[in-house]
Coordinates of C-alpha atoms in Angstrom, one line a residue:
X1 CA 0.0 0.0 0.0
X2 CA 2.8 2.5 0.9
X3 CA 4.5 2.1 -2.7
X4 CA 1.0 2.3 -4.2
X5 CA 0.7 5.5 -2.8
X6 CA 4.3 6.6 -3.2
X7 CA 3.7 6.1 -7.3
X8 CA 0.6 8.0 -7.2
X9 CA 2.4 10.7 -5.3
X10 CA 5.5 10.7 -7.7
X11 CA 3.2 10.6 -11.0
X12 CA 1.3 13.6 -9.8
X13 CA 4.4 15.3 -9.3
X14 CA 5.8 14.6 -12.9
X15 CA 1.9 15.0 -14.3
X16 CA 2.4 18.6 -12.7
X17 CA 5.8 19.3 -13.8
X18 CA 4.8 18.2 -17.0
X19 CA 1.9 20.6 -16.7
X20 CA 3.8 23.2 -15.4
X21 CA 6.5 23.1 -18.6
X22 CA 3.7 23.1 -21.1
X23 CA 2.0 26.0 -20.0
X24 CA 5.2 27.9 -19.7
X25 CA 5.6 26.8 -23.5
X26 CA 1.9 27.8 -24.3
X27 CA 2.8 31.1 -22.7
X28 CA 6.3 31.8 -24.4
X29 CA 4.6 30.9 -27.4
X30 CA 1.6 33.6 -27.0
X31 CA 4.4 36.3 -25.9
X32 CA 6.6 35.4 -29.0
X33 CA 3.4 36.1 -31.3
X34 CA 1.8 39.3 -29.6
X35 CA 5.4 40.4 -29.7
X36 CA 5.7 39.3 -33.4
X37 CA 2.8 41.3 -33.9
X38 CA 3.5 44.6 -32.4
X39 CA 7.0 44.8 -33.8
X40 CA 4.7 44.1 -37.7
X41 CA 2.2 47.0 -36.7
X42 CA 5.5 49.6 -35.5
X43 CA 7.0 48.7 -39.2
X44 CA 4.2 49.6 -41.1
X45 CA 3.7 52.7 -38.7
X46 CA 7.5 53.4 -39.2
X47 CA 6.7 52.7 -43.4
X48 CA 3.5 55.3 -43.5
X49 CA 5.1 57.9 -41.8
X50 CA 8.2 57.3 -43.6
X51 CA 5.5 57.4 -46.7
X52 CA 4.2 60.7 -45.4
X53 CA 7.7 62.0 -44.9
X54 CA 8.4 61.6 -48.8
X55 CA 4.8 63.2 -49.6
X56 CA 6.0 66.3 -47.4
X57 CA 9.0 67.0 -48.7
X58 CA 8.0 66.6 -52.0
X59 CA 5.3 68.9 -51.3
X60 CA 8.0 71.6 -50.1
X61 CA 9.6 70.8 -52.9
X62 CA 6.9 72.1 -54.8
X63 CA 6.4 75.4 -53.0
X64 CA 10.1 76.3 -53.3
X65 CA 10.0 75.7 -57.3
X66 CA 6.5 78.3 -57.3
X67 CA 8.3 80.6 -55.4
X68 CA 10.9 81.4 -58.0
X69 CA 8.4 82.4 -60.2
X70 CA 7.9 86.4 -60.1
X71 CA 5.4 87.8 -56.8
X72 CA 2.9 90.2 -56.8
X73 CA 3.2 93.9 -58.1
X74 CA 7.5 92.7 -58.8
X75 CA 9.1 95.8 -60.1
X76 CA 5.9 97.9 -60.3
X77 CA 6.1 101.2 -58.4
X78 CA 4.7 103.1 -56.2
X79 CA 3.1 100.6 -54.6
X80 CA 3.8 97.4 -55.9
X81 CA 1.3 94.6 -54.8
X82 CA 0.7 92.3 -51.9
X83 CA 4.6 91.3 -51.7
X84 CA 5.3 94.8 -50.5
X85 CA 2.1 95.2 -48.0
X86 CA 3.3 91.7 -46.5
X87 CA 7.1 93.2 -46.0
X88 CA 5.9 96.7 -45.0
X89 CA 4.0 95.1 -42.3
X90 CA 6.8 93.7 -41.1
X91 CA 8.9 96.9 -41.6
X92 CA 6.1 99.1 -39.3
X93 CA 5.5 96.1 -36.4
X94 CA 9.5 96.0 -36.1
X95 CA 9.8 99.9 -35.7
X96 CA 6.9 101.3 -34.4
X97 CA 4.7 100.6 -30.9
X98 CA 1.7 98.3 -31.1
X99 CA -0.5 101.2 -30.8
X100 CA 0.2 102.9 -33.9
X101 CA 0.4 99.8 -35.9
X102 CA -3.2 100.1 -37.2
X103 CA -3.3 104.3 -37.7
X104 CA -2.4 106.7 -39.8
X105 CA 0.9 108.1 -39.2
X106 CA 3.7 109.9 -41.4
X107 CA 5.7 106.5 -41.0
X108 CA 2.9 104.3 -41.7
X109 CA 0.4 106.2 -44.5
X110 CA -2.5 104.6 -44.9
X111 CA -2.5 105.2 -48.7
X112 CA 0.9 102.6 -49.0
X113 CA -0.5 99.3 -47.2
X114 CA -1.8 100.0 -44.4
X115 CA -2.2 97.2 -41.6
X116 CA -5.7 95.8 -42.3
X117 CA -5.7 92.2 -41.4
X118 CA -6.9 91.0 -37.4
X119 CA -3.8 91.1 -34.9
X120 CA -2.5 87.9 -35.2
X121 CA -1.3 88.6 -38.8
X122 CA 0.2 91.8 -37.4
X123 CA 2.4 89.5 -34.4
X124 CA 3.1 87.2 -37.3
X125 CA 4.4 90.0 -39.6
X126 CA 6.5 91.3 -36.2
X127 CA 8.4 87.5 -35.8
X128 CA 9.0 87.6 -39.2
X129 CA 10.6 91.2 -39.7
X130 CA 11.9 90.4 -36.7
X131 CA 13.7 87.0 -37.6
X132 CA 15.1 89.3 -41.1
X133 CA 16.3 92.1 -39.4
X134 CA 18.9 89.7 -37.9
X135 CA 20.1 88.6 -41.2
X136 CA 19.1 91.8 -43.7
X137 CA 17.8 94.8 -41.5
X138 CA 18.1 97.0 -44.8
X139 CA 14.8 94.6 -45.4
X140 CA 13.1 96.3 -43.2
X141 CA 14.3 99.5 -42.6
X142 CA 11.7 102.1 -41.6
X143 CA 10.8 104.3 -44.6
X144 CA 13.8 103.7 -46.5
X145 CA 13.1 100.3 -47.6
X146 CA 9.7 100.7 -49.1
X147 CA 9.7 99.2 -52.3
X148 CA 12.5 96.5 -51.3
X149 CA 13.0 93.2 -53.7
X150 CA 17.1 91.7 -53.1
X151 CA 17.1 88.4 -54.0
X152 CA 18.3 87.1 -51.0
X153 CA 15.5 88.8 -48.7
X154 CA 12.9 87.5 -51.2
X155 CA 14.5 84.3 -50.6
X156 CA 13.7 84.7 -46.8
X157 CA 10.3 85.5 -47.3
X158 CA 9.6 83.2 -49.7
X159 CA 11.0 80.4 -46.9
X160 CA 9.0 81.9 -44.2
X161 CA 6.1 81.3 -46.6
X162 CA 7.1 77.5 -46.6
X163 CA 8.0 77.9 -43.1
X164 CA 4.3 78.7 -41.7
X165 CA 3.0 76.4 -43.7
X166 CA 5.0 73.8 -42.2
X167 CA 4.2 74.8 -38.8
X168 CA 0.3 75.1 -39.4
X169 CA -1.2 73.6 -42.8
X170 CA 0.9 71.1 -42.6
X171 CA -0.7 69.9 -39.5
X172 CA -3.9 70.7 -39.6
X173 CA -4.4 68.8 -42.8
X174 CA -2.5 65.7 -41.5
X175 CA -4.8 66.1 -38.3
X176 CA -8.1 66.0 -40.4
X177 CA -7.2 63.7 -42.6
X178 CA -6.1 61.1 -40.1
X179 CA -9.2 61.8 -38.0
X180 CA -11.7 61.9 -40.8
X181 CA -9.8 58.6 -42.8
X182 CA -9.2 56.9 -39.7
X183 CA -10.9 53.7 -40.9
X184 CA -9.1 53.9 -44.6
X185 CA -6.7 52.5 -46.3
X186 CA -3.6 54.4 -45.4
X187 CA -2.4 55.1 -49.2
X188 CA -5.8 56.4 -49.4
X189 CA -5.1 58.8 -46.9
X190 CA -1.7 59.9 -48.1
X191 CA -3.2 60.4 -51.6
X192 CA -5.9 62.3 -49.6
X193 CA -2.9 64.8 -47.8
X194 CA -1.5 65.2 -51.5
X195 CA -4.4 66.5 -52.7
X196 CA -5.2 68.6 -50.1
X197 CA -1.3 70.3 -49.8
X198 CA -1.2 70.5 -53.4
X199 CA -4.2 72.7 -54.5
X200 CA -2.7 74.7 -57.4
X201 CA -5.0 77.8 -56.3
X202 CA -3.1 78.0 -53.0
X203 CA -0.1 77.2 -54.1
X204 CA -0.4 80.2 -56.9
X205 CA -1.8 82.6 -54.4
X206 CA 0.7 81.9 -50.9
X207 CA 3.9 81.3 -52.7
X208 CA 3.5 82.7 -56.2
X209 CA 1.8 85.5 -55.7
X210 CA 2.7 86.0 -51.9
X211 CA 0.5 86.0 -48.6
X212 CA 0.2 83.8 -45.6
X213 CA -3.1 81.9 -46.0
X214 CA -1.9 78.6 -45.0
X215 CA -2.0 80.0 -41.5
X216 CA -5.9 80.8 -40.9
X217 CA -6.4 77.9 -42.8
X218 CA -4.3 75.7 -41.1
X219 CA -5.9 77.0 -38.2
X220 CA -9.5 76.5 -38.6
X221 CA -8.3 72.9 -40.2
X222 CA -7.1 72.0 -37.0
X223 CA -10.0 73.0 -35.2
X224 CA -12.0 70.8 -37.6
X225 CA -10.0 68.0 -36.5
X226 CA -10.0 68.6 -32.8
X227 CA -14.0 68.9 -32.5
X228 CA -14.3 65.6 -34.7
X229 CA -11.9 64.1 -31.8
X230 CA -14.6 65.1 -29.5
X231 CA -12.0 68.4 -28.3
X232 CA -14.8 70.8 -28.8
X233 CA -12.8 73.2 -26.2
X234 CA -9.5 72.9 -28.3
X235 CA -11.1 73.6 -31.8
X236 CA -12.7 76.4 -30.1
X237 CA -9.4 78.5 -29.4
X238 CA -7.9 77.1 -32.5
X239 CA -11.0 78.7 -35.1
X240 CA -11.0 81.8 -32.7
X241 CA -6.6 81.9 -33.2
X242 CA -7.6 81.7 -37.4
X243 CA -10.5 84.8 -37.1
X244 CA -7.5 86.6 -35.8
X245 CA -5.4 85.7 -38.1
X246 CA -7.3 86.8 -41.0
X247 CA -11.3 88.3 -40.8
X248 CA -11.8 85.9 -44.2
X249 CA -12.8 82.8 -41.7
X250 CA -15.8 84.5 -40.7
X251 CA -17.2 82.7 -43.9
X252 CA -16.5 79.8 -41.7
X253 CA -18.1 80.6 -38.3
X254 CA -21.8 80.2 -38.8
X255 CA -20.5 76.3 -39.4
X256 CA -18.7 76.2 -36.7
X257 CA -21.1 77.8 -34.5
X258 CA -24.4 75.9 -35.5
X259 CA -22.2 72.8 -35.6
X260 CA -20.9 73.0 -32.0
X261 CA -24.4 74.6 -30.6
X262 CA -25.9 71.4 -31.9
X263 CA -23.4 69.4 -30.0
X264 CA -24.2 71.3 -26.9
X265 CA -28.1 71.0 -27.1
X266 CA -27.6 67.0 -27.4
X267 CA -25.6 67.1 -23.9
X268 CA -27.5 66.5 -20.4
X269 CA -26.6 70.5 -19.2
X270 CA -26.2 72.4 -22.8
X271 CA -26.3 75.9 -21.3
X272 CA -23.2 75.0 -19.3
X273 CA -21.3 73.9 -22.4
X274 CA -22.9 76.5 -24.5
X275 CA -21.4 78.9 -21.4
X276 CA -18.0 76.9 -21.9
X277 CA -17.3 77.5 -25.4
X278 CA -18.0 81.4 -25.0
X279 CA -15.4 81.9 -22.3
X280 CA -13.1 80.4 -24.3
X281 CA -13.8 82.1 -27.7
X282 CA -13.7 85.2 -24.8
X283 CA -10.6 84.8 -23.3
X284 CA -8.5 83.8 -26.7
X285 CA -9.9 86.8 -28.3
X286 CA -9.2 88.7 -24.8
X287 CA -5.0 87.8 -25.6
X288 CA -5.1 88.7 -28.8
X289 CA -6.7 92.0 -28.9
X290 CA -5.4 93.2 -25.4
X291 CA -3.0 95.8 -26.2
X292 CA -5.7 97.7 -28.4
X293 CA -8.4 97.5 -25.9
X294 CA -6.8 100.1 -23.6
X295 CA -9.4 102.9 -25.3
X296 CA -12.2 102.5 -27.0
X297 CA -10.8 104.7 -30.1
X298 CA -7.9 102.3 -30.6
X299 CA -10.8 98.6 -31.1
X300 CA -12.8 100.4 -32.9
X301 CA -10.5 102.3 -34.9
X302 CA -9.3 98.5 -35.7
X303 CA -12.1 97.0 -36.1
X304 CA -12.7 100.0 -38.6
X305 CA -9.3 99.0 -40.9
X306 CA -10.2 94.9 -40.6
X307 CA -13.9 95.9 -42.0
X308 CA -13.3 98.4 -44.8
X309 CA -17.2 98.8 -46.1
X310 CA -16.0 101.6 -48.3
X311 CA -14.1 99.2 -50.5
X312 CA -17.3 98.4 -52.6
X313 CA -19.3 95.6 -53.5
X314 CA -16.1 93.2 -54.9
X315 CA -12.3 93.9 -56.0
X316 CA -11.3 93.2 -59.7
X317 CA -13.2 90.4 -61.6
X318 CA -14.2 88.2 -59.1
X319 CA -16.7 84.6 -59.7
X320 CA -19.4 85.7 -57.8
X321 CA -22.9 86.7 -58.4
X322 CA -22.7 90.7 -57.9
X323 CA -19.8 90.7 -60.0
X324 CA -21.2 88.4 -62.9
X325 CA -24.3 89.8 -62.5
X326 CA -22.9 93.3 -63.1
X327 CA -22.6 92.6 -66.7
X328 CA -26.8 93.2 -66.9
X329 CA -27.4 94.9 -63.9
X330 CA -25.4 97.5 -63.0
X331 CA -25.7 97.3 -58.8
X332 CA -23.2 100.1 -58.0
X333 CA -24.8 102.5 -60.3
X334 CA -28.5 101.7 -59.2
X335 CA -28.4 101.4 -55.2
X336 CA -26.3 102.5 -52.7
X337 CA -23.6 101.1 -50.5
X338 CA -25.9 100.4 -47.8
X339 CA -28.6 98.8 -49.8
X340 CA -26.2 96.8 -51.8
X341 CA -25.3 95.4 -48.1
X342 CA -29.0 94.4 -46.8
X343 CA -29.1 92.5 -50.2
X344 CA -25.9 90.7 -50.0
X345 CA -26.7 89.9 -46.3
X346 CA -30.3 88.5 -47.3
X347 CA -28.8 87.0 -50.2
X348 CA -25.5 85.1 -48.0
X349 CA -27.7 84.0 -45.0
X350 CA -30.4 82.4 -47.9
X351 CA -27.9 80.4 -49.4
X352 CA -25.9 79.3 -46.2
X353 CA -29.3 78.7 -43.9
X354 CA -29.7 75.0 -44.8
X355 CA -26.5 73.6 -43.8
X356 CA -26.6 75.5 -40.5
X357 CA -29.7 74.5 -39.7
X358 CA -29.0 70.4 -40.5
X359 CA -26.0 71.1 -38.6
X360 CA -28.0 72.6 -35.7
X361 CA -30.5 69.7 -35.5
X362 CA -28.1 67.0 -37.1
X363 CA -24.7 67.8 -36.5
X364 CA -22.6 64.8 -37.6
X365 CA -19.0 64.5 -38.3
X366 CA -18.6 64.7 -42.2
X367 CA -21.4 67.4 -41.5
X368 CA -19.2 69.6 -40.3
X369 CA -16.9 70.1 -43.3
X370 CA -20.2 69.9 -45.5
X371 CA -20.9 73.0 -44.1
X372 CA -17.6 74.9 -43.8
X373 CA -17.3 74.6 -47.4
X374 CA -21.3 75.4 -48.1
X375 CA -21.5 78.2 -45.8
X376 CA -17.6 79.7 -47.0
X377 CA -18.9 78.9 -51.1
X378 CA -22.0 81.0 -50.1
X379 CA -20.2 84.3 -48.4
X380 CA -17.8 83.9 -51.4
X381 CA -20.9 84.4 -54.0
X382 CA -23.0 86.4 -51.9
X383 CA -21.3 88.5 -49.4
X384 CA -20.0 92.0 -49.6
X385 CA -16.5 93.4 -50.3
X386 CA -15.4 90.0 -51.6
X387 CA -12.1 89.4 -53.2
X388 CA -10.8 86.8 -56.2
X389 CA -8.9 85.2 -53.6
X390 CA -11.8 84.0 -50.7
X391 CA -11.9 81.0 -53.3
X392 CA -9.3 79.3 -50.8
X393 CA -12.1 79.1 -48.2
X394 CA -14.3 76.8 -49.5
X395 CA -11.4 75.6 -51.4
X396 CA -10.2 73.8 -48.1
X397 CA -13.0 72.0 -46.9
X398 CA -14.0 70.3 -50.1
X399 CA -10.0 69.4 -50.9
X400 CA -10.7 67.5 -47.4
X401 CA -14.0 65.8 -48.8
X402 CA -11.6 64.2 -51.7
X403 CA -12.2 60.7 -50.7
X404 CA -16.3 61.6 -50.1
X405 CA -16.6 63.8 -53.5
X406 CA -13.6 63.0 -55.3
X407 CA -15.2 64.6 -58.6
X408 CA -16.3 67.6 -56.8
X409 CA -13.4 68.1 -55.1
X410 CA -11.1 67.9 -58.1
X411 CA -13.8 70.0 -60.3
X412 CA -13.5 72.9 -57.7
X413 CA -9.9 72.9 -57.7
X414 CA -9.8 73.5 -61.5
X415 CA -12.3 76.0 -61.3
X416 CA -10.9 78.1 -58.4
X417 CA -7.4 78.5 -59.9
X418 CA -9.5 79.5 -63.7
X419 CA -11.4 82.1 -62.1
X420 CA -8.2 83.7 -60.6
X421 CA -6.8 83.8 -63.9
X422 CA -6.9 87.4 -64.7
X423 CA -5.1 87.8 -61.3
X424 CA -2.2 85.5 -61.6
X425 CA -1.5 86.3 -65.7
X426 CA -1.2 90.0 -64.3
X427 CA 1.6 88.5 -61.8
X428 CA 3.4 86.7 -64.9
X429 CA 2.7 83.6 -63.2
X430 CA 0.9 82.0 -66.5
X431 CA 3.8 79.1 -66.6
X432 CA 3.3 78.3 -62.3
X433 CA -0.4 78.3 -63.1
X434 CA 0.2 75.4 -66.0
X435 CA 2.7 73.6 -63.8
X436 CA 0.7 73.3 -60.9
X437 CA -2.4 72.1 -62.8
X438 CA -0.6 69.6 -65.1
X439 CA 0.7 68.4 -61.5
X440 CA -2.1 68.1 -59.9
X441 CA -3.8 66.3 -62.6
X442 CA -1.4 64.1 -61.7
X443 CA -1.6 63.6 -58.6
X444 CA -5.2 62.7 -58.6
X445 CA -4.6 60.4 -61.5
X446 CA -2.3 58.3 -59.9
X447 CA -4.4 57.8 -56.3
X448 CA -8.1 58.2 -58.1
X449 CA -8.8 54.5 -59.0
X450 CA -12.7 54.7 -58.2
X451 CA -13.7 58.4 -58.1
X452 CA -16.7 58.8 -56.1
X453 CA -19.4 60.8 -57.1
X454 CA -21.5 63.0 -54.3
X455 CA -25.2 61.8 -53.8
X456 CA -26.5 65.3 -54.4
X457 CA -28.5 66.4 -57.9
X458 CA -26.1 67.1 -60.2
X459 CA -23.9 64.2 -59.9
X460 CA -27.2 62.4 -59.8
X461 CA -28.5 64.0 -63.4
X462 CA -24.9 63.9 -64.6
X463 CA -24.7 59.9 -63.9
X464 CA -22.5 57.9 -66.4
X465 CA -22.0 61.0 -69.0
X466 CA -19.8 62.9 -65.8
X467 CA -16.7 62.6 -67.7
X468 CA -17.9 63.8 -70.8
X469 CA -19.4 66.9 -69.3
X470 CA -16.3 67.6 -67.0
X471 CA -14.3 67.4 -70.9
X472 CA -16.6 69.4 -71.9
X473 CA -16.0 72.3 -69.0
X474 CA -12.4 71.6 -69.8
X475 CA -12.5 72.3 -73.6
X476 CA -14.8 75.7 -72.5
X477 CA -12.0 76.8 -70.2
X478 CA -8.5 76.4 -72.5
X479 CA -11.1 78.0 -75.6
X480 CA -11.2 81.0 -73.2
X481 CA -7.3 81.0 -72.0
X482 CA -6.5 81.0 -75.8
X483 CA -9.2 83.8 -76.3
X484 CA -7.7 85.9 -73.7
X485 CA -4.4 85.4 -74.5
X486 CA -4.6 85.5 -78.8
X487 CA -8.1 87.5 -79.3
X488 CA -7.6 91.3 -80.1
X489 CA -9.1 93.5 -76.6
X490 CA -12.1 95.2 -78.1
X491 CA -12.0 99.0 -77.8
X492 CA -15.5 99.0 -76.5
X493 CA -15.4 96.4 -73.8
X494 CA -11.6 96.1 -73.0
X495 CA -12.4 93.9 -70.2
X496 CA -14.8 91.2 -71.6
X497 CA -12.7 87.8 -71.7
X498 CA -12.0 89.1 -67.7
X499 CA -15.7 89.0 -67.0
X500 CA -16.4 86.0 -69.9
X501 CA -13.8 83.8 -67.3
X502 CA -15.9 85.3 -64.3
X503 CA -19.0 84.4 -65.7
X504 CA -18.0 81.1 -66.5
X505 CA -16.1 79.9 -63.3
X506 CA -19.8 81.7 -61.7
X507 CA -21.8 78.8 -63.3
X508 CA -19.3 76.1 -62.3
X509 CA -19.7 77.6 -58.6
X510 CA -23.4 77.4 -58.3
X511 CA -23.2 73.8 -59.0
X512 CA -21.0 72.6 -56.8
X513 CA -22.8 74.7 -54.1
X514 CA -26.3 72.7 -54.9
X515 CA -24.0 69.3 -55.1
X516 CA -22.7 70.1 -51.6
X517 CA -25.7 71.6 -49.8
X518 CA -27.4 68.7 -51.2
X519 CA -24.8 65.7 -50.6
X520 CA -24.8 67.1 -47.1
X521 CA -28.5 67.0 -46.4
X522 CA -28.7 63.3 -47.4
X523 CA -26.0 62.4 -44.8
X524 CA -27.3 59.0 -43.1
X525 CA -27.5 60.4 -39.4
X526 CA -25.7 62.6 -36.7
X527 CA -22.8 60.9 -35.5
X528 CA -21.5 63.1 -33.0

């Protein structure tokens, strides 16, 4: 009986050794694959951002190629073009105190640029002098340097261009893409960032022609893609940092606000979020206007030079309906300024009013840049005072939309670098304005397997025959390029292949603003 009991004991034993040495295997074996599996997940994380890396530079790449092309107003005194306001600014925030920056004094005349953009674009303009003055202060000399254009400190601005774009657009598009793309393939997303970086209407206007956009709409990008990762308090001071960058964002408030009211009125206590948001919209606009809120003189007098009403109706030819219409009805001639701003008002809120109000009772992610680019495409037709160049705003949001309306998208980036044509042949930038289309056709060649067509009307009456018609547009647009640049100017309407380009890029405009408002009232449900 004893050695009957001594085996048992001494088979349990090896049973549980045994036991003991195959779950230890079982276990290394599980490590050694979970390991094996996080060390394939960090490569491919390591090979997309390596991907993205390449799609960057290249993109740099392609900024510092436009920017050798001539700049605004180059070698046209007195007062050049936007080149000079953009160094001037710099020249009068480096040598004169913040409280003269935006009046009239015998150092900074009105008449030769004055300061008219919101005061972040005036601290941006101070770094920037700043930062030249340490390597060419004769860049920025006060007075004396009016009218300055050495290579080398066209050179710096042209890289602080880049520069801001690298610190802001860059981002902000990376951001949005990521967050709105999560769930997609990830060369789908880095064809989505090409696309977006790559717009040949923003690359023409920031570093051909010269200005800082990709700031403000870097900016409100950025706060796009903080509310749709539920950081409604972050994309708050973000849009609030790109209104004081540059007034133009207003086209994008009433999105914003209607978007993040209706997240608030979904939320158990909406009057304390609703409360929330407006401290913080407060507070940022608080540090940013402080030093002009000592008097009352000095913010309005501001608010005076950001919102120059006596402009007029629109500047030069631009695709919107007060200028196209202008051809039969002559609205500066028949009513005056302040009528002419009831009816732009009445007209902007008409056409905005349907996306704010699905985004007020069915705010939704996608919904959100639905109505940024509805809402920006409806101040840029509608509103008053508007200039050639607004056609970034909406620009921006439906570049983002390329893998939702990759036909739209692409069709609006065609148009909006046509109907600025006028502008950038003026600059001599006709060969940058080829360049950048020839490589953005491209671009969405080589990443557009399946283009997607919006759910809205016209893609719907379009159907199969879209291609044809979008050849078609295309035939309509070089027929006029060759009219403007061969055809003889008649004596009588010197002006008219200006206003035939206006006209036509008008047309294209109101049909991607049905295809948009309509595509985003057909969104499934809020998903906020």
């Amino acid at each position: 009986t004893c050695r009957w009991w001594c085996g048992c004991a001494a088979k349990r034993r090896r049973d549980m050794t045994h036991a003991k040495e195959h779950g230890t295997k079982k276990k290394t074996d599980l490590e050694e694959k979970e390991s094996e599996s996080a060390m394939k997940a960090s490569k491919k994380r390591r090979e997309r951002w390596k991907w993205t890396a390449w799609v960057l530079a290249a993109v740099v790449l392609v900024r510092l190629v436009v920017g050798l092309h001539p700049h605004s107003g180059q070698g046209t005194p007195p007062k050049f073009g936007d080149y000079e306001a953009q160094r001037h600014w710099m020249e009068i925030t480096v040598h004169t105190p913040t409280k003269d920056w935006y009046r009239d004094t015998e150092n900074n005349p009105m008449e030769h640029w004055g300061l008219d953009y919101p005061p972040l674009s005036a601290y941006q303009s101070w770094l920037c002098g700043k930062a030249i003055q340490l390597v060419e202060p004769e860049a920025v000399e006060l007075v004396a340097s009016r009218g300055y254009e050495s290579q080398s400190s066209k050179a710096y601005l042209r890289w602080s261009v880049v520069l801001s774009d690298a610190l802001f657009l860059f981002p902000g598009a990376l951001a949005c893409v990521g967050t709105l793309y999560k769930r997609r393939r990830p060369e789908q997303r880095l064809w989505a960032l090409a696309s977006v970086l790559l717009q040949p209407a923003l690359l023409l206007i920031d570093h051909g022609h010269f200005q800082y956009n990709g700031i403000s709409l870097g900016l409100a990008a950025g706060a796009a893609a903080a509310i749709l990762n539920n950081r409604t308090f972050l994309g708050a001071v973000l849009f609030s940092l790109s209104l004081n960058h540059k007034q133009m964002s207003l086209y994008y408030a009433p999105a914003f606000f209607f978007h993040l009211v209706g997240r608030c009125l979904r939320k158990k206590n909406p009057l304390l979020h609703i409360s929330g948001l407006a401290l913080v919209v407060f507070y940022t606009f608080l540090g940013c206007w402080l030093p002009w809120i000592t008097t009352d003189y000095s913010f309005l007098h501001v608010l005076k030079r950001i919102f120059p009403f006596e402009r007029g109706l629109y500047e030069d030819y631009v695709a919107n309906f007060w200028c196209t219409t202008s051809l039969l009805v002559k609205w500066k001639r028949l009513f005056a300024g302040e009528k002419l701003r009831s009816f732009c008002l009445l007209a902007t809120f008409v056409a905005m009013l349907p996306s704010c109000l699905h985004q007020l009772w069915k705010p939704s992610k996608k919904g959100l840049l639905y109505a940024m680019a509805n809402t920006s495409l409806s101040f840029f037709m509608f509103s008053f005072q508007v200039h050639e160049k607004s056609i970034l705003l909406p620009l921006l949001p439906v570049a983002l939309l390329v893998l939702e309306q990759t036909v739209c998208s692409e069709w609006l980036a065609y148009v909006s670098a046509f109907s600025m044509y006028p502008l950038l042949e003026r600059d001599k930038l006709g060969v940058a304005y080829m360049a950048t289309l020839v490589l953005y056709w491209c671009v969405m060649r080589v990443g557009k397997t399946n283009a997607k067509r919006g759910p809205g009307p016209i893609s719907t009456v379009l159907g199969s025959h879209n291609r044809t018609f979008f050849t078609l547009s295309v035939c309509v647009a070089l027929g006029l390029h060759a009219a403007y640049a061969l055809a003889p100017t008649l004596p009588r309407y010197p002006f008219l292949y200006q206003a035939l380009i206006t006209a036509y890029s008008f047309v294209h405009l109101v049909a991607i603003l049905v295809e948009l408002t309509a595509s985003q009232m057909l969104l499934e449900d809020s998903n906020v």
